Amino acid sequence: MNILVTGGAGFIGSHVVRRFVKKYPDYKIVNFDKLTYAGNIHNLQDIENESNYHFVKGDICNIEDVRNAFHNFHITHVIHLAAESHVDRSIDGPMQFAMTNVIGTLNLLEVARSEWQDGKDHVFHHVSTDEVYGSLGEDGLFQETTAYDPRSPYSASKASSDHFVNAYFHTYGLPVKMSNCSNNYGSHHFPEKLIPLMILNILNNKELPVYGKGENIRDWLWVEDHASAIDTIFHNGRIGESYNVGGLNEWKNIELVHFLCELMDQKLNRPEGTSKQLIRFVKDRAGHDLRYAIDAQKLEAELNWKPSITFEEGLSKTVDWYLENQEWVKNVTSGEYQEYYEKMYGK
Ligand code: NAD
Ligand code: TYD
């Protein structure tokens, strides 16, 4: 297999690339990434010299970039993760989300459709989110059959890309697979998202901005478990099917922030209760979805996938990684990030 992994320099993509490069030495893994603010080639420093790994700096919005990569590496499979991924940025500038997430995905689908006419085995695995299902009330879980009801510009753009992926399956018979995952956490997570932002602010004694009353609920999965789910679905999932990915791990934001504060107090040898004093309730996000929660029964029953670690273990590993990788933090938080941070949260 010659696999084009788009967005491989990002948070989840880098874990997927690392897993595939190490586990499948016979596959050629081509990381295709534009290196936006969220992409960081150093995320893959540990495997960059492996002979089955290749990097291409390219833009999925430029169809010639995509076509060239398909030709140059004889691409037979795609795992598509490249996207604009942050809800707050989508509220501020939805157009870039439509360009990257919708048009970029269409470009990939078009090239795959025209290149894969040889009757051989191909797979186009589209990586999506549970946010396409909208917002849950207090009960219930998102299932693969739940109607799409996206509410943020980010989720609207992902929902649109999902619809195009399904359209290419039904209309052109493109061999697609799709996964819709809950919120991820782990190493190499860009610190605009809740968990890494809170870890770094606690470390630096900065305020912890909790939107609204902190009552919104997210369902958290360790990023390496998401990568293992993608591996499983990519290899064994049925063509034309979607699989929800999640670990039944719902947390109210404020409870999660409290838990992180306690963990950080222990790790930093600070007196109990120190970090909690940094919590500030700030203006809520516009259209803030109340609750996400995934039913991953189909994936578990059909493909025998399960998350490998508990949230407590995963969060402890994650905190350790940020504490041990301050150089990485310095690298990604210099430049544009400061401007973004000050605009969102003040100085
Ligand atoms: P990320 O923002 O960390 O990384 C996105 C990557 O895509 C970056 O490396 C960036 O440089 C690249 N990219 C952006 N625009 C590009 C373009 N035009 N051409 C080529 N590359 C481009 O995102 P992430 O959190 O790793 O998410 C990866 C995928 O998983 C996304 O499709 C996202 O919707 C989906 N997802 C994310 C989560 C989550 O919790 N983070 C959960 C479920 C699904
Ligand atoms: P986020 O990590 O942006 O992921 P998503 O919006 O895709 O779920 O946010 C997770 C939750 O944390 C969400 O309910 C918004 C909230 N949040 C805060 O309260 N404060 C923050 O500074 C951020 C970034 C998020």
PDB file of N, CA, C and O and ligand atoms in Angstrom, residues 6-14 31-40 43 58-62 80-86 96 99-101 104 126-131 154 158 179-185 188-190 192-193 220-221 223 226 230, ligand 1:
ATOM      1  N   THR A   6      -3.219  12.759   4.839  1.00  0.00           N
ATOM      2  CA  THR A   6      -3.267  14.224   4.805  1.00  0.00           C
ATOM      3  C   THR A   6      -3.337  14.745   6.240  1.00  0.00           C
ATOM      4  O   THR A   6      -3.933  14.101   7.107  1.00  0.00           O
ATOM      5  N   GLY A   7      -2.703  15.887   6.480  1.00  0.00           N
ATOM      6  CA  GLY A   7      -2.725  16.454   7.831  1.00  0.00           C
ATOM      7  C   GLY A   7      -1.866  15.668   8.803  1.00  0.00           C
ATOM      8  O   GLY A   7      -2.074  15.726  10.028  1.00  0.00           O
ATOM      9  N   GLY A   8      -0.867  14.972   8.281  1.00  0.00           N
ATOM     10  CA  GLY A   8      -0.037  14.110   9.134  1.00  0.00           C
ATOM     11  C   GLY A   8       0.893  14.853  10.069  1.00  0.00           C
ATOM     12  O   GLY A   8       1.485  14.246  10.964  1.00  0.00           O
ATOM     13  N   ALA A   9       1.027  16.174   9.871  1.00  0.00           N
ATOM     14  CA  ALA A   9       1.881  16.937  10.790  1.00  0.00           C
ATOM     15  C   ALA A   9       1.072  17.552  11.929  1.00  0.00           C
ATOM     16  O   ALA A   9       1.616  18.238  12.789  1.00  0.00           O
ATOM     17  N   GLY A  10      -0.241  17.302  11.933  1.00  0.00           N
ATOM     18  CA  GLY A  10      -1.095  17.855  12.996  1.00  0.00           C
ATOM     19  C   GLY A  10      -1.140  16.930  14.202  1.00  0.00           C
ATOM     20  O   GLY A  10      -0.372  15.964  14.298  1.00  0.00           O
ATOM     21  N   PHE A  11      -2.044  17.229  15.095  1.00  0.00           N
ATOM     22  CA  PHE A  11      -2.141  16.493  16.364  1.00  0.00           C
ATOM     23  C   PHE A  11      -2.449  15.008  16.120  1.00  0.00           C
ATOM     24  O   PHE A  11      -1.592  14.136  16.342  1.00  0.00           O
ATOM     25  N   ILE A  12      -3.619  14.708  15.599  1.00  0.00           N
ATOM     26  CA  ILE A  12      -4.005  13.302  15.438  1.00  0.00           C
ATOM     27  C   ILE A  12      -3.205  12.669  14.300  1.00  0.00           C
ATOM     28  O   ILE A  12      -2.722  11.530  14.414  1.00  0.00           O
ATOM     29  N   GLY A  13      -3.044  13.436  13.215  1.00  0.00           N
ATOM     30  CA  GLY A  13      -2.327  12.915  12.050  1.00  0.00           C
ATOM     31  C   GLY A  13      -0.935  12.419  12.408  1.00  0.00           C
ATOM     32  O   GLY A  13      -0.485  11.379  11.901  1.00  0.00           O
ATOM     33  N   SER A  14      -0.235  13.132  13.284  1.00  0.00           N
ATOM     34  CA  SER A  14       1.136  12.707  13.620  1.00  0.00           C
ATOM     35  C   SER A  14       1.121  11.370  14.371  1.00  0.00           C
ATOM     36  O   SER A  14       2.014  10.540  14.196  1.00  0.00           O
ATOM     37  N   ASN A  31       3.182  11.598   4.115  1.00  0.00           N
ATOM     38  CA  ASN A  31       2.529  12.636   4.918  1.00  0.00           C
ATOM     39  C   ASN A  31       2.397  13.901   4.062  1.00  0.00           C
ATOM     40  O   ASN A  31       3.390  14.530   3.713  1.00  0.00           O
ATOM     41  N   PHE A  32       1.145  14.253   3.748  1.00  0.00           N
ATOM     42  CA  PHE A  32       0.868  15.400   2.867  1.00  0.00           C
ATOM     43  C   PHE A  32       0.262  16.505   3.734  1.00  0.00           C
ATOM     44  O   PHE A  32      -0.855  16.356   4.246  1.00  0.00           O
ATOM     45  N   ASP A  33       1.002  17.591   3.923  1.00  0.00           N
ATOM     46  CA  ASP A  33       0.550  18.603   4.882  1.00  0.00           C
ATOM     47  C   ASP A  33       0.999  19.994   4.428  1.00  0.00           C
ATOM     48  O   ASP A  33       2.124  20.169   3.943  1.00  0.00           O
ATOM     49  N   LYS A  34       0.122  20.959   4.625  1.00  0.00           N
ATOM     50  CA  LYS A  34       0.433  22.351   4.240  1.00  0.00           C
ATOM     51  C   LYS A  34       1.286  23.044   5.303  1.00  0.00           C
ATOM     52  O   LYS A  34       1.833  24.107   5.064  1.00  0.00           O
ATOM     53  N   LEU A  35       1.360  22.447   6.477  1.00  0.00           N
ATOM     54  CA  LEU A  35       2.037  23.065   7.638  1.00  0.00           C
ATOM     55  C   LEU A  35       1.442  24.440   7.933  1.00  0.00           C
ATOM     56  O   LEU A  35       2.119  25.469   7.860  1.00  0.00           O
ATOM     57  N   THR A  36       0.158  24.438   8.250  1.00  0.00           N
ATOM     58  CA  THR A  36      -0.489  25.664   8.734  1.00  0.00           C
ATOM     59  C   THR A  36      -0.007  25.903  10.162  1.00  0.00           C
ATOM     60  O   THR A  36       0.846  25.156  10.670  1.00  0.00           O
ATOM     61  N   TYR A  37      -0.596  26.877  10.844  1.00  0.00           N
ATOM     62  CA  TYR A  37      -0.204  27.135  12.245  1.00  0.00           C
ATOM     63  C   TYR A  37      -0.313  25.859  13.084  1.00  0.00           C
ATOM     64  O   TYR A  37       0.406  25.688  14.076  1.00  0.00           O
ATOM     65  N   ALA A  38      -1.231  24.956  12.693  1.00  0.00           N
ATOM     66  CA  ALA A  38      -1.486  23.753  13.509  1.00  0.00           C
ATOM     67  C   ALA A  38      -0.586  22.580  13.137  1.00  0.00           C
ATOM     68  O   ALA A  38      -0.549  21.577  13.841  1.00  0.00           O
ATOM     69  N   GLY A  39       0.130  22.706  12.038  1.00  0.00           N
ATOM     70  CA  GLY A  39       0.979  21.591  11.599  1.00  0.00           C
ATOM     71  C   GLY A  39       2.426  21.834  12.001  1.00  0.00           C
ATOM     72  O   GLY A  39       2.918  22.958  11.901  1.00  0.00           O
ATOM     73  N   ASN A  40       3.087  20.805  12.445  1.00  0.00           N
ATOM     74  CA  ASN A  40       4.449  20.967  12.935  1.00  0.00           C
ATOM     75  C   ASN A  40       5.254  19.733  12.538  1.00  0.00           C
ATOM     76  O   ASN A  40       5.027  18.637  13.050  1.00  0.00           O
ATOM     77  N   ASN A  43       6.776  17.294  14.940  1.00  0.00           N
ATOM     78  CA  ASN A  43       5.960  16.281  15.631  1.00  0.00           C
ATOM     79  C   ASN A  43       6.407  14.872  15.263  1.00  0.00           C
ATOM     80  O   ASN A  43       6.116  13.916  15.972  1.00  0.00           O
ATOM     81  N   GLY A  58       2.206  20.234   0.876  1.00  0.00           N
ATOM     82  CA  GLY A  58       1.207  20.471  -0.162  1.00  0.00           C
ATOM     83  C   GLY A  58      -0.099  20.926   0.444  1.00  0.00           C
ATOM     84  O   GLY A  58      -0.337  20.773   1.646  1.00  0.00           O
ATOM     85  N   ASP A  59      -0.949  21.479  -0.430  1.00  0.00           N
ATOM     86  CA  ASP A  59      -2.212  22.082   0.005  1.00  0.00           C
ATOM     87  C   ASP A  59      -3.367  21.298  -0.625  1.00  0.00           C
ATOM     88  O   ASP A  59      -3.437  21.207  -1.860  1.00  0.00           O
ATOM     89  N   ILE A  60      -4.259  20.767   0.186  1.00  0.00           N
ATOM     90  CA  ILE A  60      -5.380  20.006  -0.393  1.00  0.00           C
ATOM     91  C   ILE A  60      -6.325  20.914  -1.183  1.00  0.00           C
ATOM     92  O   ILE A  60      -7.131  20.431  -1.969  1.00  0.00           O
ATOM     93  N   CYS A  61      -6.215  22.232  -0.964  1.00  0.00           N
ATOM     94  CA  CYS A  61      -7.059  23.155  -1.738  1.00  0.00           C
ATOM     95  C   CYS A  61      -6.516  23.369  -3.149  1.00  0.00           C
ATOM     96  O   CYS A  61      -7.179  23.984  -3.975  1.00  0.00           O
ATOM     97  N   ASN A  62      -5.311  22.882  -3.394  1.00  0.00           N
ATOM     98  CA  ASN A  62      -4.710  23.002  -4.722  1.00  0.00           C
ATOM     99  C   ASN A  62      -4.708  21.607  -5.369  1.00  0.00           C
ATOM    100  O   ASN A  62      -3.901  20.749  -5.022  1.00  0.00           O
ATOM    101  N   HIS A  80      -7.559  10.597   5.344  1.00  0.00           N
ATOM    102  CA  HIS A  80      -7.712  12.054   5.206  1.00  0.00           C
ATOM    103  C   HIS A  80      -8.021  12.711   6.554  1.00  0.00           C
ATOM    104  O   HIS A  80      -9.129  12.579   7.072  1.00  0.00           O
ATOM    105  N   LEU A  81      -6.994  13.406   7.083  1.00  0.00           N
ATOM    106  CA  LEU A  81      -7.188  14.132   8.352  1.00  0.00           C
ATOM    107  C   LEU A  81      -7.031  15.638   8.208  1.00  0.00           C
ATOM    108  O   LEU A  81      -7.395  16.377   9.129  1.00  0.00           O
ATOM    109  N   ALA A  82      -6.430  16.115   7.116  1.00  0.00           N
ATOM    110  CA  ALA A  82      -6.155  17.559   7.012  1.00  0.00           C
ATOM    111  C   ALA A  82      -7.456  18.344   7.144  1.00  0.00           C
ATOM    112  O   ALA A  82      -8.453  18.025   6.502  1.00  0.00           O
ATOM    113  N   ALA A  83      -7.426  19.347   8.001  1.00  0.00           N
ATOM    114  CA  ALA A  83      -8.620  20.169   8.207  1.00  0.00           C
ATOM    115  C   ALA A  83      -8.254  21.389   9.032  1.00  0.00           C
ATOM    116  O   ALA A  83      -7.209  21.422   9.680  1.00  0.00           O
ATOM    117  N   GLU A  84      -9.122  22.371   8.982  1.00  0.00           N
ATOM    118  CA  GLU A  84      -9.136  23.394  10.021  1.00  0.00           C
ATOM    119  C   GLU A  84      -9.969  22.784  11.125  1.00  0.00           C
ATOM    120  O   GLU A  84     -11.082  22.300  10.879  1.00  0.00           O
ATOM    121  N   SER A  85      -9.459  22.801  12.364  1.00  0.00           N
ATOM    122  CA  SER A  85     -10.083  21.947  13.387  1.00  0.00           C
ATOM    123  C   SER A  85     -10.603  22.671  14.634  1.00  0.00           C
ATOM    124  O   SER A  85     -11.167  22.025  15.511  1.00  0.00           O
ATOM    125  N   HIS A  86     -10.405  23.994  14.716  1.00  0.00           N
ATOM    126  CA  HIS A  86     -10.763  24.630  15.993  1.00  0.00           C
ATOM    127  C   HIS A  86     -12.059  25.460  15.897  1.00  0.00           C
ATOM    128  O   HIS A  86     -12.148  26.406  15.110  1.00  0.00           O
ATOM    129  N   GLN A  96     -12.404  30.030   5.682  1.00  0.00           N
ATOM    130  CA  GLN A  96     -11.251  29.125   5.583  1.00  0.00           C
ATOM    131  C   GLN A  96     -11.668  27.685   5.869  1.00  0.00           C
ATOM    132  O   GLN A  96     -11.104  26.732   5.323  1.00  0.00           O
ATOM    133  N   MET A  99     -13.257  26.339   2.756  1.00  0.00           N
ATOM    134  CA  MET A  99     -12.235  26.083   1.741  1.00  0.00           C
ATOM    135  C   MET A  99     -11.500  24.767   2.048  1.00  0.00           C
ATOM    136  O   MET A  99     -11.446  23.858   1.227  1.00  0.00           O
ATOM    137  N   THR A 100     -10.926  24.694   3.234  1.00  0.00           N
ATOM    138  CA  THR A 100     -10.091  23.527   3.554  1.00  0.00           C
ATOM    139  C   THR A 100     -10.934  22.259   3.710  1.00  0.00           C
ATOM    140  O   THR A 100     -10.645  21.224   3.097  1.00  0.00           O
ATOM    141  N   ASN A 101     -11.964  22.353   4.528  1.00  0.00           N
ATOM    142  CA  ASN A 101     -12.665  21.128   4.915  1.00  0.00           C
ATOM    143  C   ASN A 101     -13.598  20.614   3.818  1.00  0.00           C
ATOM    144  O   ASN A 101     -13.769  19.405   3.662  1.00  0.00           O
ATOM    145  N   GLY A 104     -11.208  21.274  -0.047  1.00  0.00           N
ATOM    146  CA  GLY A 104     -10.012  20.418   0.051  1.00  0.00           C
ATOM    147  C   GLY A 104     -10.392  18.942  -0.023  1.00  0.00           C
ATOM    148  O   GLY A 104      -9.750  18.150  -0.729  1.00  0.00           O
ATOM    149  N   HIS A 126     -11.990   8.639   5.451  1.00  0.00           N
ATOM    150  CA  HIS A 126     -12.233  10.034   5.834  1.00  0.00           C
ATOM    151  C   HIS A 126     -12.390  10.113   7.352  1.00  0.00           C
ATOM    152  O   HIS A 126     -13.243   9.426   7.932  1.00  0.00           O
ATOM    153  N   VAL A 127     -11.555  10.959   7.969  1.00  0.00           N
ATOM    154  CA  VAL A 127     -11.583  11.078   9.437  1.00  0.00           C
ATOM    155  C   VAL A 127     -12.468  12.273   9.811  1.00  0.00           C
ATOM    156  O   VAL A 127     -12.168  13.410   9.465  1.00  0.00           O
ATOM    157  N   SER A 128     -13.560  11.970  10.520  1.00  0.00           N
ATOM    158  CA  SER A 128     -14.471  13.055  10.887  1.00  0.00           C
ATOM    159  C   SER A 128     -14.735  13.071  12.394  1.00  0.00           C
ATOM    160  O   SER A 128     -14.056  12.392  13.165  1.00  0.00           O
ATOM    161  N   THR A 129     -15.710  13.849  12.757  1.00  0.00           N
ATOM    162  CA  THR A 129     -15.932  14.177  14.170  1.00  0.00           C
ATOM    163  C   THR A 129     -17.365  13.856  14.587  1.00  0.00           C
ATOM    164  O   THR A 129     -18.271  13.824  13.742  1.00  0.00           O
ATOM    165  N   ASP A 130     -17.563  13.701  15.896  1.00  0.00           N
ATOM    166  CA  ASP A 130     -18.935  13.521  16.406  1.00  0.00           C
ATOM    167  C   ASP A 130     -19.712  14.843  16.385  1.00  0.00           C
ATOM    168  O   ASP A 130     -20.931  14.848  16.547  1.00  0.00           O
ATOM    169  N   GLU A 131     -18.995  15.965  16.164  1.00  0.00           N
ATOM    170  CA  GLU A 131     -19.681  17.262  16.241  1.00  0.00           C
ATOM    171  C   GLU A 131     -20.692  17.446  15.106  1.00  0.00           C
ATOM    172  O   GLU A 131     -21.555  18.305  15.180  1.00  0.00           O
ATOM    173  N   TYR A 154     -17.403  25.098  12.068  1.00  0.00           N
ATOM    174  CA  TYR A 154     -16.502  23.935  11.970  1.00  0.00           C
ATOM    175  C   TYR A 154     -17.302  22.670  11.681  1.00  0.00           C
ATOM    176  O   TYR A 154     -17.027  21.948  10.717  1.00  0.00           O
ATOM    177  N   LYS A 158     -17.387  20.117   8.398  1.00  0.00           N
ATOM    178  CA  LYS A 158     -17.074  18.682   8.475  1.00  0.00           C
ATOM    179  C   LYS A 158     -18.277  17.858   7.994  1.00  0.00           C
ATOM    180  O   LYS A 158     -18.116  16.861   7.291  1.00  0.00           O
ATOM    181  N   SER A 179     -14.841   7.541   9.815  1.00  0.00           N
ATOM    182  CA  SER A 179     -14.919   7.407  11.271  1.00  0.00           C
ATOM    183  C   SER A 179     -15.270   8.763  11.870  1.00  0.00           C
ATOM    184  O   SER A 179     -14.781   9.794  11.405  1.00  0.00           O
ATOM    185  N   ASN A 180     -16.154   8.747  12.876  1.00  0.00           N
ATOM    186  CA  ASN A 180     -16.567   9.983  13.567  1.00  0.00           C
ATOM    187  C   ASN A 180     -16.195   9.843  15.035  1.00  0.00           C
ATOM    188  O   ASN A 180     -16.805   9.056  15.768  1.00  0.00           O
ATOM    189  N   CYS A 181     -15.189  10.605  15.439  1.00  0.00           N
ATOM    190  CA  CYS A 181     -14.631  10.407  16.782  1.00  0.00           C
ATOM    191  C   CYS A 181     -14.999  11.558  17.725  1.00  0.00           C
ATOM    192  O   CYS A 181     -15.250  12.684  17.294  1.00  0.00           O
ATOM    193  N   SER A 182     -14.976  11.235  19.013  1.00  0.00           N
ATOM    194  CA  SER A 182     -15.198  12.242  20.059  1.00  0.00           C
ATOM    195  C   SER A 182     -13.922  13.057  20.271  1.00  0.00           C
ATOM    196  O   SER A 182     -12.920  12.842  19.597  1.00  0.00           O
ATOM    197  N   ASN A 183     -13.939  13.971  21.254  1.00  0.00           N
ATOM    198  CA  ASN A 183     -12.771  14.834  21.526  1.00  0.00           C
ATOM    199  C   ASN A 183     -11.542  14.016  21.894  1.00  0.00           C
ATOM    200  O   ASN A 183     -11.610  13.150  22.765  1.00  0.00           O
ATOM    201  N   ASN A 184     -10.427  14.340  21.270  1.00  0.00           N
ATOM    202  CA  ASN A 184      -9.151  13.662  21.569  1.00  0.00           C
ATOM    203  C   ASN A 184      -8.306  14.487  22.529  1.00  0.00           C
ATOM    204  O   ASN A 184      -8.424  15.717  22.568  1.00  0.00           O
ATOM    205  N   TYR A 185      -7.434  13.799  23.270  1.00  0.00           N
ATOM    206  CA  TYR A 185      -6.429  14.495  24.069  1.00  0.00           C
ATOM    207  C   TYR A 185      -5.166  13.654  24.038  1.00  0.00           C
ATOM    208  O   TYR A 185      -5.214  12.453  23.724  1.00  0.00           O
ATOM    209  N   HIS A 188       1.335  16.400  21.773  1.00  0.00           N
ATOM    210  CA  HIS A 188       1.366  17.157  20.510  1.00  0.00           C
ATOM    211  C   HIS A 188       0.041  17.845  20.176  1.00  0.00           C
ATOM    212  O   HIS A 188      -0.251  18.102  19.016  1.00  0.00           O
ATOM    213  N   HIS A 189      -0.788  18.104  21.184  1.00  0.00           N
ATOM    214  CA  HIS A 189      -2.081  18.760  20.962  1.00  0.00           C
ATOM    215  C   HIS A 189      -1.859  20.262  20.987  1.00  0.00           C
ATOM    216  O   HIS A 189      -1.322  20.781  21.976  1.00  0.00           O
ATOM    217  N   PHE A 190      -2.268  20.957  19.948  1.00  0.00           N
ATOM    218  CA  PHE A 190      -1.993  22.392  19.858  1.00  0.00           C
ATOM    219  C   PHE A 190      -2.715  23.133  20.999  1.00  0.00           C
ATOM    220  O   PHE A 190      -3.922  22.934  21.206  1.00  0.00           O
ATOM    221  N   GLU A 192      -4.427  25.542  21.760  1.00  0.00           N
ATOM    222  CA  GLU A 192      -5.620  26.385  21.667  1.00  0.00           C
ATOM    223  C   GLU A 192      -6.828  25.589  22.153  1.00  0.00           C
ATOM    224  O   GLU A 192      -7.873  26.147  22.428  1.00  0.00           O
ATOM    225  N   LYS A 193      -6.669  24.263  22.258  1.00  0.00           N
ATOM    226  CA  LYS A 193      -7.766  23.393  22.682  1.00  0.00           C
ATOM    227  C   LYS A 193      -7.749  23.272  24.206  1.00  0.00           C
ATOM    228  O   LYS A 193      -6.711  23.498  24.848  1.00  0.00           O
ATOM    229  N   TRP A 220     -14.063  12.330  26.136  1.00  0.00           N
ATOM    230  CA  TRP A 220     -12.633  12.415  25.801  1.00  0.00           C
ATOM    231  C   TRP A 220     -12.014  11.058  25.509  1.00  0.00           C
ATOM    232  O   TRP A 220     -12.206  10.097  26.261  1.00  0.00           O
ATOM    233  N   LEU A 221     -11.224  11.016  24.440  1.00  0.00           N
ATOM    234  CA  LEU A 221     -10.525   9.778  24.056  1.00  0.00           C
ATOM    235  C   LEU A 221      -9.040  10.072  23.869  1.00  0.00           C
ATOM    236  O   LEU A 221      -8.660  11.074  23.248  1.00  0.00           O
ATOM    237  N   VAL A 223      -5.579  10.107  22.250  1.00  0.00           N
ATOM    238  CA  VAL A 223      -5.319  10.201  20.807  1.00  0.00           C
ATOM    239  C   VAL A 223      -4.737   8.903  20.239  1.00  0.00           C
ATOM    240  O   VAL A 223      -5.034   8.522  19.094  1.00  0.00           O
ATOM    241  N   HIS A 226      -7.472   6.695  19.377  1.00  0.00           N
ATOM    242  CA  HIS A 226      -8.092   7.091  18.103  1.00  0.00           C
ATOM    243  C   HIS A 226      -7.261   6.545  16.935  1.00  0.00           C
ATOM    244  O   HIS A 226      -7.804   6.009  15.969  1.00  0.00           O
ATOM    245  N   ILE A 230      -8.509   4.098  13.961  1.00  0.00           N
ATOM    246  CA  ILE A 230      -8.363   4.383  12.526  1.00  0.00           C
ATOM    247  C   ILE A 230      -7.674   3.206  11.838  1.00  0.00           C
ATOM    248  O   ILE A 230      -8.082   2.756  10.761  1.00  0.00           O
TER     249      ILE A 230
HETATM  250  P1  NAD B   1      -4.969  19.791  13.752  1.00  0.00           P
HETATM  251  O1  NAD B   1      -5.544  21.159  13.577  1.00  0.00           O
HETATM  252  O2  NAD B   1      -4.073  19.517  14.900  1.00  0.00           O
HETATM  253  O3  NAD B   1      -4.144  19.383  12.430  1.00  0.00           O
HETATM  254  C1  NAD B   1      -4.615  19.644  11.137  1.00  0.00           C
HETATM  255  C2  NAD B   1      -3.468  19.390  10.158  1.00  0.00           C
HETATM  256  O4  NAD B   1      -3.974  19.620   8.836  1.00  0.00           O
HETATM  257  C3  NAD B   1      -2.272  20.331  10.361  1.00  0.00           C
HETATM  258  O5  NAD B   1      -1.065  19.600  10.287  1.00  0.00           O
HETATM  259  C4  NAD B   1      -2.382  21.318   9.197  1.00  0.00           C
HETATM  260  O6  NAD B   1      -1.122  21.829   8.772  1.00  0.00           O
HETATM  261  C5  NAD B   1      -3.032  20.426   8.134  1.00  0.00           C
HETATM  262  N1  NAD B   1      -3.742  21.214   7.120  1.00  0.00           N
HETATM  263  C6  NAD B   1      -4.650  22.207   7.345  1.00  0.00           C
HETATM  264  N2  NAD B   1      -5.059  22.722   6.167  1.00  0.00           N
HETATM  265  C7  NAD B   1      -4.419  22.013   5.187  1.00  0.00           C
HETATM  266  C8  NAD B   1      -4.438  22.073   3.771  1.00  0.00           C
HETATM  267  N3  NAD B   1      -5.173  22.981   3.118  1.00  0.00           N
HETATM  268  N4  NAD B   1      -3.680  21.215   3.071  1.00  0.00           N
HETATM  269  C9  NAD B   1      -2.896  20.301   3.724  1.00  0.00           C
HETATM  270  N5  NAD B   1      -2.829  20.215   5.063  1.00  0.00           N
HETATM  271  C10 NAD B   1      -3.584  21.063   5.788  1.00  0.00           C
HETATM  272  O7  NAD B   1      -6.217  18.816  13.722  1.00  0.00           O
HETATM  273  P2  NAD B   1      -6.484  17.475  14.546  1.00  0.00           P
HETATM  274  O8  NAD B   1      -7.060  17.818  15.846  1.00  0.00           O
HETATM  275  O9  NAD B   1      -5.299  16.600  14.469  1.00  0.00           O
HETATM  276  O10 NAD B   1      -7.658  16.828  13.665  1.00  0.00           O
HETATM  277  C11 NAD B   1      -7.350  16.003  12.551  1.00  0.00           C
HETATM  278  C12 NAD B   1      -8.657  15.529  11.924  1.00  0.00           C
HETATM  279  O11 NAD B   1      -9.414  14.792  12.879  1.00  0.00           O
HETATM  280  C13 NAD B   1      -9.552  16.660  11.441  1.00  0.00           C
HETATM  281  O12 NAD B   1     -10.141  16.258  10.222  1.00  0.00           O
HETATM  282  C14 NAD B   1     -10.582  16.804  12.537  1.00  0.00           C
HETATM  283  O13 NAD B   1     -11.794  17.293  12.028  1.00  0.00           O
HETATM  284  C15 NAD B   1     -10.708  15.362  12.997  1.00  0.00           C
HETATM  285  N6  NAD B   1     -11.115  15.172  14.415  1.00  0.00           N
HETATM  286  C16 NAD B   1     -10.457  15.856  15.412  1.00  0.00           C
HETATM  287  C17 NAD B   1     -10.829  15.610  16.741  1.00  0.00           C
HETATM  288  C18 NAD B   1     -10.109  16.290  17.893  1.00  0.00           C
HETATM  289  O14 NAD B   1     -10.505  16.124  19.039  1.00  0.00           O
HETATM  290  N7  NAD B   1      -9.023  17.031  17.664  1.00  0.00           N
HETATM  291  C19 NAD B   1     -11.863  14.719  17.026  1.00  0.00           C
HETATM  292  C20 NAD B   1     -12.493  14.055  15.968  1.00  0.00           C
HETATM  293  C21 NAD B   1     -12.101  14.288  14.670  1.00  0.00           C
END
